mmCIF file of C-alpha atoms and ligand atoms in Angstrom:
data_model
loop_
_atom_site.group_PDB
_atom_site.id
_atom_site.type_symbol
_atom_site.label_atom_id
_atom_site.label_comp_id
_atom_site.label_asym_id
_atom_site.label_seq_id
_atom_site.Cartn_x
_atom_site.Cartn_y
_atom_site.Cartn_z
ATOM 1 C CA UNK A 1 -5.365 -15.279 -12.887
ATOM 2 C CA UNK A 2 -3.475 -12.353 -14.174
ATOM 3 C CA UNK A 3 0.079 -11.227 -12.764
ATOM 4 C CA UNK A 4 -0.744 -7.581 -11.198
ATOM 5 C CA UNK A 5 2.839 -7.201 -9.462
ATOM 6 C CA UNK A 6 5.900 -9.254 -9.811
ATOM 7 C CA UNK A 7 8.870 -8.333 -7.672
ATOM 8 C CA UNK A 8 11.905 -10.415 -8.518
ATOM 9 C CA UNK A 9 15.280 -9.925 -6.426
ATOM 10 C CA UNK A 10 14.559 -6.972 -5.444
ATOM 11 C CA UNK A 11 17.747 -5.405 -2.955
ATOM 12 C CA UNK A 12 18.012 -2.126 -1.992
ATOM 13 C CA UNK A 13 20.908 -0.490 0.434
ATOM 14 C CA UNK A 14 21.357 2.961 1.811
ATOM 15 C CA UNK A 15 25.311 3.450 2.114
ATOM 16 C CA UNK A 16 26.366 0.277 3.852
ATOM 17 C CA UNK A 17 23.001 -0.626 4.983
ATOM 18 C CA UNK A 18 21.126 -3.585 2.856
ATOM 19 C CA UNK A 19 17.582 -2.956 4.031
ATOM 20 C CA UNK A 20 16.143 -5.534 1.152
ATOM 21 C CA UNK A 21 18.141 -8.570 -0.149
ATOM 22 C CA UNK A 22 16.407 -10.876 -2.219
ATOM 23 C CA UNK A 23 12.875 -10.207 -2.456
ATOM 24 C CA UNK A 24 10.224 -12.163 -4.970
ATOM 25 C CA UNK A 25 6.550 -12.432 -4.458
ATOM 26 C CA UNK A 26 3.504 -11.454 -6.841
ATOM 27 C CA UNK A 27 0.322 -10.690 -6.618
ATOM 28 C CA UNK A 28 -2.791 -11.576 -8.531
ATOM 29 C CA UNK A 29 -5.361 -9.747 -9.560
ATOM 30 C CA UNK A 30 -8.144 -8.954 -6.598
ATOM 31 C CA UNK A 31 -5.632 -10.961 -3.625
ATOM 32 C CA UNK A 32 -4.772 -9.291 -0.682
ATOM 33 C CA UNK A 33 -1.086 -9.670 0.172
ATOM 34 C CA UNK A 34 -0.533 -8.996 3.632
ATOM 35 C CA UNK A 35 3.000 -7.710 4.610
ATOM 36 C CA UNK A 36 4.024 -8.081 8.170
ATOM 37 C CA UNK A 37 7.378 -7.618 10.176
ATOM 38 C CA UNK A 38 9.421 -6.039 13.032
ATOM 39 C CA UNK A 39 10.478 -2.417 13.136
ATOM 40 C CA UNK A 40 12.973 -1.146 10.592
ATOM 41 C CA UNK A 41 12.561 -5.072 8.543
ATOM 42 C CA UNK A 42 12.138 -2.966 5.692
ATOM 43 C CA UNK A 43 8.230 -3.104 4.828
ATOM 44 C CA UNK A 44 8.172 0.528 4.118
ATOM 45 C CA UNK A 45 11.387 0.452 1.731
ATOM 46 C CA UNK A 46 9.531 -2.064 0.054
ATOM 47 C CA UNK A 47 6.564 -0.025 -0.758
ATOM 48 C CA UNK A 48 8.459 3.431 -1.893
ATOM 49 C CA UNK A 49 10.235 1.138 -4.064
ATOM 50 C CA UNK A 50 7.310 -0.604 -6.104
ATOM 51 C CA UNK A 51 5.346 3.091 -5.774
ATOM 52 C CA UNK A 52 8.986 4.830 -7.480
ATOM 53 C CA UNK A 53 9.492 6.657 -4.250
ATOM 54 C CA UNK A 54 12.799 5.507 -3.855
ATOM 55 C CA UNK A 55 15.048 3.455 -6.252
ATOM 56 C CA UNK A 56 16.196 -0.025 -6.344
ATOM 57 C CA UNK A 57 19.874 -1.093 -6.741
ATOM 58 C CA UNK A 58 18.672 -4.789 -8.122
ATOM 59 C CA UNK A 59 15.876 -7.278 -9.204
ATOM 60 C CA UNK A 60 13.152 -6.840 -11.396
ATOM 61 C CA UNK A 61 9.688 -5.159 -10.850
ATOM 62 C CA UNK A 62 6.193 -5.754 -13.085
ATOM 63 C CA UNK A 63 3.225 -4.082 -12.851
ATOM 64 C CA UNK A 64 0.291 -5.092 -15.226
ATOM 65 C CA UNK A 65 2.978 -6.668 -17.456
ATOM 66 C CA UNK A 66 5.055 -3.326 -18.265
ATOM 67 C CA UNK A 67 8.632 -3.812 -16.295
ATOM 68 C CA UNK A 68 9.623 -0.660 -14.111
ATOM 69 C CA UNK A 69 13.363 -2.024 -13.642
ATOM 70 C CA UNK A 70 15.073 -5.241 -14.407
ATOM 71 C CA UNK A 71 18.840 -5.883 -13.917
ATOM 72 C CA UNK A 72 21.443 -5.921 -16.120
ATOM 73 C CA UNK A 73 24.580 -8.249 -16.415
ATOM 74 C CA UNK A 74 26.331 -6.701 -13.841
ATOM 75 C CA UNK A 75 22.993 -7.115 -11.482
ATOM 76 C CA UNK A 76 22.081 -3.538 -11.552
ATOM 77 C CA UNK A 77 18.817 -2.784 -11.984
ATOM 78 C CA UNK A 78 17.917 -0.292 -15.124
ATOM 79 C CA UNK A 79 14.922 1.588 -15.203
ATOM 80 C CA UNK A 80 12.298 1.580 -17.858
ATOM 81 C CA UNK A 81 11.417 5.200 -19.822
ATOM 82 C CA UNK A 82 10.045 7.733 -18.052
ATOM 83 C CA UNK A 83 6.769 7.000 -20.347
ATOM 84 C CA UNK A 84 6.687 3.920 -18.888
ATOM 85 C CA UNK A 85 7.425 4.558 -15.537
ATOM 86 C CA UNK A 86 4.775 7.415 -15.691
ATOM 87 C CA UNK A 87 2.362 5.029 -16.767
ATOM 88 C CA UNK A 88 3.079 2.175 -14.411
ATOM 89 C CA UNK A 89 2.666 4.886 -11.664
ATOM 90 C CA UNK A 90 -0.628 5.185 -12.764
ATOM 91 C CA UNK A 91 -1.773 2.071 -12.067
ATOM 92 C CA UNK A 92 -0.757 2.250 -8.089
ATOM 93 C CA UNK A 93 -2.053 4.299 -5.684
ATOM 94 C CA UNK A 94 -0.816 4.485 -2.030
ATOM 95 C CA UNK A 95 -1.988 5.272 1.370
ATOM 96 C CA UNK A 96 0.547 6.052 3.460
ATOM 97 C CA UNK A 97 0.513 6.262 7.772
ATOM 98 C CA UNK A 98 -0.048 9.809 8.521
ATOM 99 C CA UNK A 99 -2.758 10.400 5.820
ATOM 100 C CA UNK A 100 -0.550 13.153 3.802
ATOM 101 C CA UNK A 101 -3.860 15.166 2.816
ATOM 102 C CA UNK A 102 -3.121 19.216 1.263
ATOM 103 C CA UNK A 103 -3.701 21.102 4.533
ATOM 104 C CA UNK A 104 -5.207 24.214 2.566
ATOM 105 C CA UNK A 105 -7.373 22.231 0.451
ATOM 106 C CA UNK A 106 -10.831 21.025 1.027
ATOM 107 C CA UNK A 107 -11.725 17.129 1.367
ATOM 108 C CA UNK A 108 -13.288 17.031 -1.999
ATOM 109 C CA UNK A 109 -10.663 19.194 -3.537
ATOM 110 C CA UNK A 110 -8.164 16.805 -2.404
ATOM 111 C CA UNK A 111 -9.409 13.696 -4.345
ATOM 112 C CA UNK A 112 -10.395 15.901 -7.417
ATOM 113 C CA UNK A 113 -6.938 17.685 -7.472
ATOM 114 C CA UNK A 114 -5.106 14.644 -8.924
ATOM 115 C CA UNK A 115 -7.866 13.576 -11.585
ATOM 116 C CA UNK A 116 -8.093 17.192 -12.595
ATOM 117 C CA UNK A 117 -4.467 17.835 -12.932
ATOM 118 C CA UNK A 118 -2.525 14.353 -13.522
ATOM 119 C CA UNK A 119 -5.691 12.687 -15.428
ATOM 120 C CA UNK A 120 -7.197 15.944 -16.858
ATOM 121 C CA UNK A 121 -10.471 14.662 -16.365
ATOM 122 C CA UNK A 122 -13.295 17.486 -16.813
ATOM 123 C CA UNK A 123 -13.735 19.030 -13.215
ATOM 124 C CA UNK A 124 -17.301 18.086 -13.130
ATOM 125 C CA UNK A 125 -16.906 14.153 -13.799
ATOM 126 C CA UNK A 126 -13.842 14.634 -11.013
ATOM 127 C CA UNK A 127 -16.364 16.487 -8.632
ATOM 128 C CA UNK A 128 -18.752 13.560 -9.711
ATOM 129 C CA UNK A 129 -16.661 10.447 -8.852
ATOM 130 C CA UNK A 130 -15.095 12.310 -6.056
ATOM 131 C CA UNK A 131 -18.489 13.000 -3.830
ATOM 132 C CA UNK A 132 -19.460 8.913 -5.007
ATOM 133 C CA UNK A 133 -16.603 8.048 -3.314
ATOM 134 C CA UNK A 134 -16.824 10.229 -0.306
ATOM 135 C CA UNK A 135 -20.273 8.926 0.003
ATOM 136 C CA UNK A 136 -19.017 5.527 0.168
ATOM 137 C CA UNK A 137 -16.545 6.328 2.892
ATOM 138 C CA UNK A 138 -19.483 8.030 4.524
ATOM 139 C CA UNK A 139 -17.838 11.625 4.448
ATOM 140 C CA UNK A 140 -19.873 13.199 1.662
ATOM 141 C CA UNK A 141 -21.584 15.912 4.770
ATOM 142 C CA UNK A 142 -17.982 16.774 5.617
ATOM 143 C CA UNK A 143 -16.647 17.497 1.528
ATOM 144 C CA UNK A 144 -16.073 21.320 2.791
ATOM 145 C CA UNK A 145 -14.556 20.686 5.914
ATOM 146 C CA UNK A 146 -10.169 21.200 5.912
ATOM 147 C CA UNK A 147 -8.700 18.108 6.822
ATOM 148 C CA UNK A 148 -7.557 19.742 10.405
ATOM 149 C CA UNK A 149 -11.467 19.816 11.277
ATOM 150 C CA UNK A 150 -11.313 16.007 10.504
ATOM 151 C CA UNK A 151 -10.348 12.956 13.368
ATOM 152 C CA UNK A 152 -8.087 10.658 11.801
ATOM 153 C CA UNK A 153 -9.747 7.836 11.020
ATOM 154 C CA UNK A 154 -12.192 10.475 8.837
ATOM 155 C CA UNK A 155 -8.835 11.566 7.616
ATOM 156 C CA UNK A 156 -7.772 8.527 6.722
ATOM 157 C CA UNK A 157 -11.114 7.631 5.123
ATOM 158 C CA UNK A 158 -10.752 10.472 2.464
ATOM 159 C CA UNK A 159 -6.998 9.710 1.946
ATOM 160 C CA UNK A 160 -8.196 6.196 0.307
ATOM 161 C CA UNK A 161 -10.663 7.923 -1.773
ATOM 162 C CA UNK A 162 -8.251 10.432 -3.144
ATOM 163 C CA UNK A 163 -6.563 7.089 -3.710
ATOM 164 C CA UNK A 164 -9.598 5.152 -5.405
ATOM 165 C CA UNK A 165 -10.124 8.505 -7.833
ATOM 166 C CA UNK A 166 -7.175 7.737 -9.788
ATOM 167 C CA UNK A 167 -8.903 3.770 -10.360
ATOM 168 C CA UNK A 168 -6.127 2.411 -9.385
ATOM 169 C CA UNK A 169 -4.922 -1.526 -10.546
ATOM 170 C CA UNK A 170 -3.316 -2.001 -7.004
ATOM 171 C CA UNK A 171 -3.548 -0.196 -3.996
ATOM 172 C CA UNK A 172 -1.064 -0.212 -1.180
ATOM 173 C CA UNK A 173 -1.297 0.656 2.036
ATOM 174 C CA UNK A 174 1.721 1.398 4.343
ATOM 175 C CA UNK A 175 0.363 0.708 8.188
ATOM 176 C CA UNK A 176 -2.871 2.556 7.329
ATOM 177 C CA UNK A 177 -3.888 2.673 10.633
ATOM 178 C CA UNK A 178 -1.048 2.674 13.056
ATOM 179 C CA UNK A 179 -1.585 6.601 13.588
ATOM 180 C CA UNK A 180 -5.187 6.049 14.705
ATOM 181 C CA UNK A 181 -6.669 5.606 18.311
ATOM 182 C CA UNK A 182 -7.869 1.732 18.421
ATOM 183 C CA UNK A 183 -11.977 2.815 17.925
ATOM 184 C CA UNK A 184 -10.555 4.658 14.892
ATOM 185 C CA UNK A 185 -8.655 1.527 13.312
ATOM 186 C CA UNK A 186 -11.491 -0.624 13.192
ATOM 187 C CA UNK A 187 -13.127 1.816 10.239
ATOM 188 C CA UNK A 188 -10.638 2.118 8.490
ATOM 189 C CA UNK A 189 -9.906 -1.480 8.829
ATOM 190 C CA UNK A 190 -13.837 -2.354 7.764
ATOM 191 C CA UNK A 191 -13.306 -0.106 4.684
ATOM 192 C CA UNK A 192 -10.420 -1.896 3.649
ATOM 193 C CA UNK A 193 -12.627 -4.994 4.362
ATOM 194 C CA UNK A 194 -15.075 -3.484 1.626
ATOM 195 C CA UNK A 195 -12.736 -3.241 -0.614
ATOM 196 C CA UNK A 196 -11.506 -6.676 -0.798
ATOM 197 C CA UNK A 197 -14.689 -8.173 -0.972
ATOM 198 C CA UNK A 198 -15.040 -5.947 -4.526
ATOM 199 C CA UNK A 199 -11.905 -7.781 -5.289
ATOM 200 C CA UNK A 200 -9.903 -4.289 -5.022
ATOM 201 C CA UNK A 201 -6.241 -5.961 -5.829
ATOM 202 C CA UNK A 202 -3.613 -4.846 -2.673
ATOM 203 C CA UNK A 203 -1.302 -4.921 -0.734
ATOM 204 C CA UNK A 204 -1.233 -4.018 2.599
ATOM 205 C CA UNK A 205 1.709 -3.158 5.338
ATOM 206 C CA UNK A 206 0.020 -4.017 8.832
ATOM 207 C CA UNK A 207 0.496 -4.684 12.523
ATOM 208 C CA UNK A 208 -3.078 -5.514 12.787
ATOM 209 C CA UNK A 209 -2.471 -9.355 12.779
ATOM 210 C CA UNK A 210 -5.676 -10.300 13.375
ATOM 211 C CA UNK A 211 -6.857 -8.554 10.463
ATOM 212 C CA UNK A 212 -4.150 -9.391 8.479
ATOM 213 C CA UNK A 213 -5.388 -12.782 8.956
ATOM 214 C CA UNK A 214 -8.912 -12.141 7.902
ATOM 215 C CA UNK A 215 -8.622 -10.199 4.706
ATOM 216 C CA UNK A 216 -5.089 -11.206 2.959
ATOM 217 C CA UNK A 217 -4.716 -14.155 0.829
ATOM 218 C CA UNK A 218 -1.423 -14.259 1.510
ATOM 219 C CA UNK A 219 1.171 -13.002 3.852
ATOM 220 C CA UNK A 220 4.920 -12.220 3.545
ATOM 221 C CA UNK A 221 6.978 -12.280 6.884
ATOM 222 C CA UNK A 222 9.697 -10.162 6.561
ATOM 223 C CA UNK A 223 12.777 -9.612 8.925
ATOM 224 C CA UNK A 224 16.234 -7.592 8.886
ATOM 225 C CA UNK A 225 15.247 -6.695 4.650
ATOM 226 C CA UNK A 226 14.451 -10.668 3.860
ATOM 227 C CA UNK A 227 11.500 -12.517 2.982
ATOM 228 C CA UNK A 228 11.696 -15.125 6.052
ATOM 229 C CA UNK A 229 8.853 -16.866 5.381
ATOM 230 C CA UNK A 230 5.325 -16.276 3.235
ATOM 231 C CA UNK A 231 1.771 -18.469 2.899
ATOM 232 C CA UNK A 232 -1.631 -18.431 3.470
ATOM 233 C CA UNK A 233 -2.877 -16.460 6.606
ATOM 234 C CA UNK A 234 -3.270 -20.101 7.841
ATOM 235 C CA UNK A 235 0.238 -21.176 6.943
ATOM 236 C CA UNK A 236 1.523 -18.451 8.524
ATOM 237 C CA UNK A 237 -0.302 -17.575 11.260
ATOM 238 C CA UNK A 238 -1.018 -21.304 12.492
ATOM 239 C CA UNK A 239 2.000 -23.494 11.012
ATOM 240 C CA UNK A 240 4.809 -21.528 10.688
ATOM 241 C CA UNK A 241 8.225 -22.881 9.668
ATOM 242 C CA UNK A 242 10.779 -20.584 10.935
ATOM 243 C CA UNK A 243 11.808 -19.981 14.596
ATOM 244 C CA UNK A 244 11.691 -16.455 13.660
ATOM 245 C CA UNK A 245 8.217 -16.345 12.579
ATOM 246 C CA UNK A 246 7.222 -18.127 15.448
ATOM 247 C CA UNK A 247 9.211 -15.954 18.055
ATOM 248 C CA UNK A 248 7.485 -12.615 16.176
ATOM 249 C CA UNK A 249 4.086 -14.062 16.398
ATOM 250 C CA UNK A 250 4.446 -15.123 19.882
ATOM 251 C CA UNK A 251 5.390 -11.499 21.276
ATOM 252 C CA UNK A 252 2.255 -9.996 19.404
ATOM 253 C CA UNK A 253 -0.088 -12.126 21.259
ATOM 254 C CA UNK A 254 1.692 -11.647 24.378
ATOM 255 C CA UNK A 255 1.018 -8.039 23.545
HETATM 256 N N1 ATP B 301 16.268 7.344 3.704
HETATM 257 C C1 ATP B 301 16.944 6.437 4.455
HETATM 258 N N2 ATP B 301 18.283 6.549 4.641
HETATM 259 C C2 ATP B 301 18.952 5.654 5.366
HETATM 260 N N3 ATP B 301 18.403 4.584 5.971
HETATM 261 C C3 ATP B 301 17.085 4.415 5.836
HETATM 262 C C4 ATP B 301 16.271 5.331 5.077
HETATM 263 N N4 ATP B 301 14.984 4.889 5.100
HETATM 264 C C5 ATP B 301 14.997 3.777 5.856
HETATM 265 N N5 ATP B 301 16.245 3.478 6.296
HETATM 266 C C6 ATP B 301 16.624 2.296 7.092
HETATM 267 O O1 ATP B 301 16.146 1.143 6.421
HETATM 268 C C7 ATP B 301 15.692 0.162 7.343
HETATM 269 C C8 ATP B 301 14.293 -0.240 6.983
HETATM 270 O O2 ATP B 301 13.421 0.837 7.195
HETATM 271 P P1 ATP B 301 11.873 0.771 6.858
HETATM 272 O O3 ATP B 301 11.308 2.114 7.135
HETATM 273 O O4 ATP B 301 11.698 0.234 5.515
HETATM 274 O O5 ATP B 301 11.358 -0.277 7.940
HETATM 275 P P2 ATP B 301 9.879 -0.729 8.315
HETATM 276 O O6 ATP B 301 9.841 -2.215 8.234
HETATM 277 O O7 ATP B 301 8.906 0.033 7.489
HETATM 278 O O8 ATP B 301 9.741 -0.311 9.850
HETATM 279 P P3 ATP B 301 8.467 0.247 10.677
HETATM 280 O O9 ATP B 301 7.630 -0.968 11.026
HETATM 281 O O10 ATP B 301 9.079 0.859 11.897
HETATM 282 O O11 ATP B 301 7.739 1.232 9.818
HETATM 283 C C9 ATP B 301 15.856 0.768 8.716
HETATM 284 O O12 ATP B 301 17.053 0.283 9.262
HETATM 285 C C10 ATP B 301 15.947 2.255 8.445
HETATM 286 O O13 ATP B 301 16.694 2.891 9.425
HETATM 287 MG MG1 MG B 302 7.391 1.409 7.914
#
């Protein structure tokens, strides 16, 4: 199956604080990777490094087979073109926590506005894929409403379509659903459900561990900025090796 992401190495410190050391995983195309962790492990640091929202001091990172960074001698990692790196961010979209929708622009504005103006598609094919996808995330009645007239989970719903308008390779998600009452979560969750089962490639930052056992193919463990442990849902979930696994899963399902 083809390579979709590689991360190799990857490390990453703010000042004195290493927030990742080491990390290596990949993801083929239409898996599920499921990332899971305590507070501050640094899940999210992970994700704004792969989408190019922050930079990486090490490692090596692949999407599609065009590098982003690799490291040189010395271990520091050196960034490809900005050609490349403006085509690599092409291929990933991501849905971040707290939806990050324009305020002043309409629902179906906000998944043409990128297609329009980053893909220059013609407004009327944008308009077109834009109200299929709505449609799918059953939102098409509310494509005039302002995002403020919207709950969050509907909020969230048009947030991955102005994701899926760009056709994204990979699609992450950074706790898409840890800003949402509990009946909210679980659609959101089921369209995230939908999309695996199309074999939508992602990768997917969770506390839902239930879920995260259903839908990923695999699932990376991470504490204090390392990989601690990674597997199948089932290696994870039901076998794992580390204390430290163990001792995280245990407190989630003592709640
Ligand atoms: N811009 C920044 N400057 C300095 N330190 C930062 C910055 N962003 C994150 N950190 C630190 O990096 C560490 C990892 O943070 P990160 O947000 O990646 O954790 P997380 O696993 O996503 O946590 P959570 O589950 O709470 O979202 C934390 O110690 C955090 O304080
Ligand atoms: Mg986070």
């Amino acid at each position: 199956m083809e390579e979709m992401l590689q991360v190799k190495n990857l490390s990453k410190s703010y000042g004195n604080l290493t927030v990742l050391k080491d990390i290596s995983f990949h993801v083929k195309k239409g898996e599920v990777v499921a990332i899971i962790g305590p507070s501050g492990s640094g899940k999210s640091t992970l994700l704004r490094c792969i989408n190019q929202l922050e930079k990486a001091d090490g490692g090596e990172v692949c999407v599609c087979g065009q590098t982003m960074f690799s490291s040189d001698e010395s271990g520091k990692a050196v960034y490809s073109s900005a050609q490349i790196l403006r085509e690599i961010r092409l291929k990933i979209g991501l849905v971040f926590q707290n939806f990050n929708l324009f305020p002043h622009m309409s629902v179906l504005r906000n998944v043409t506005e990128a297609p329009i103006h980053v893909l220059k598609q013609p407004k009327t094919e944008a308009i077109e894929t834009a109200e299929k996808l709505l449609k799918k995330m059953g939102l098409l009645e509310k494509k005039n409403s302002y995002p403020c007239e919207l709950s969050g989970g509907q909020q969230q719903r048009v947030s991955i379509a102005r994701a899926l308008a760009l056709h994204p390779e990979v699609l992450f998600f950074d706790e898409p659903t840890s800003a949402l009452d509990p009946e909210l979560t679980g659609e959101i969750l089921k369209v995230i459900k939908e999309l695996a089962k199309e074999k939508m490639t992602m990768v997917i930052v969770t506390h839902e561990m239930a879920f995260a056992r259903d839908v990923a193919n695999y699932v990376v463990f991470m504490d204090g900025g390392f990989i601690v442990e990674a597997g199948t849902p089932e290696e994870v979930f039901s076998n794992a090796k580390s204390e430290r696994t163990k001792q995280f899963l245990e407190r989630y399902h003592n709640g």
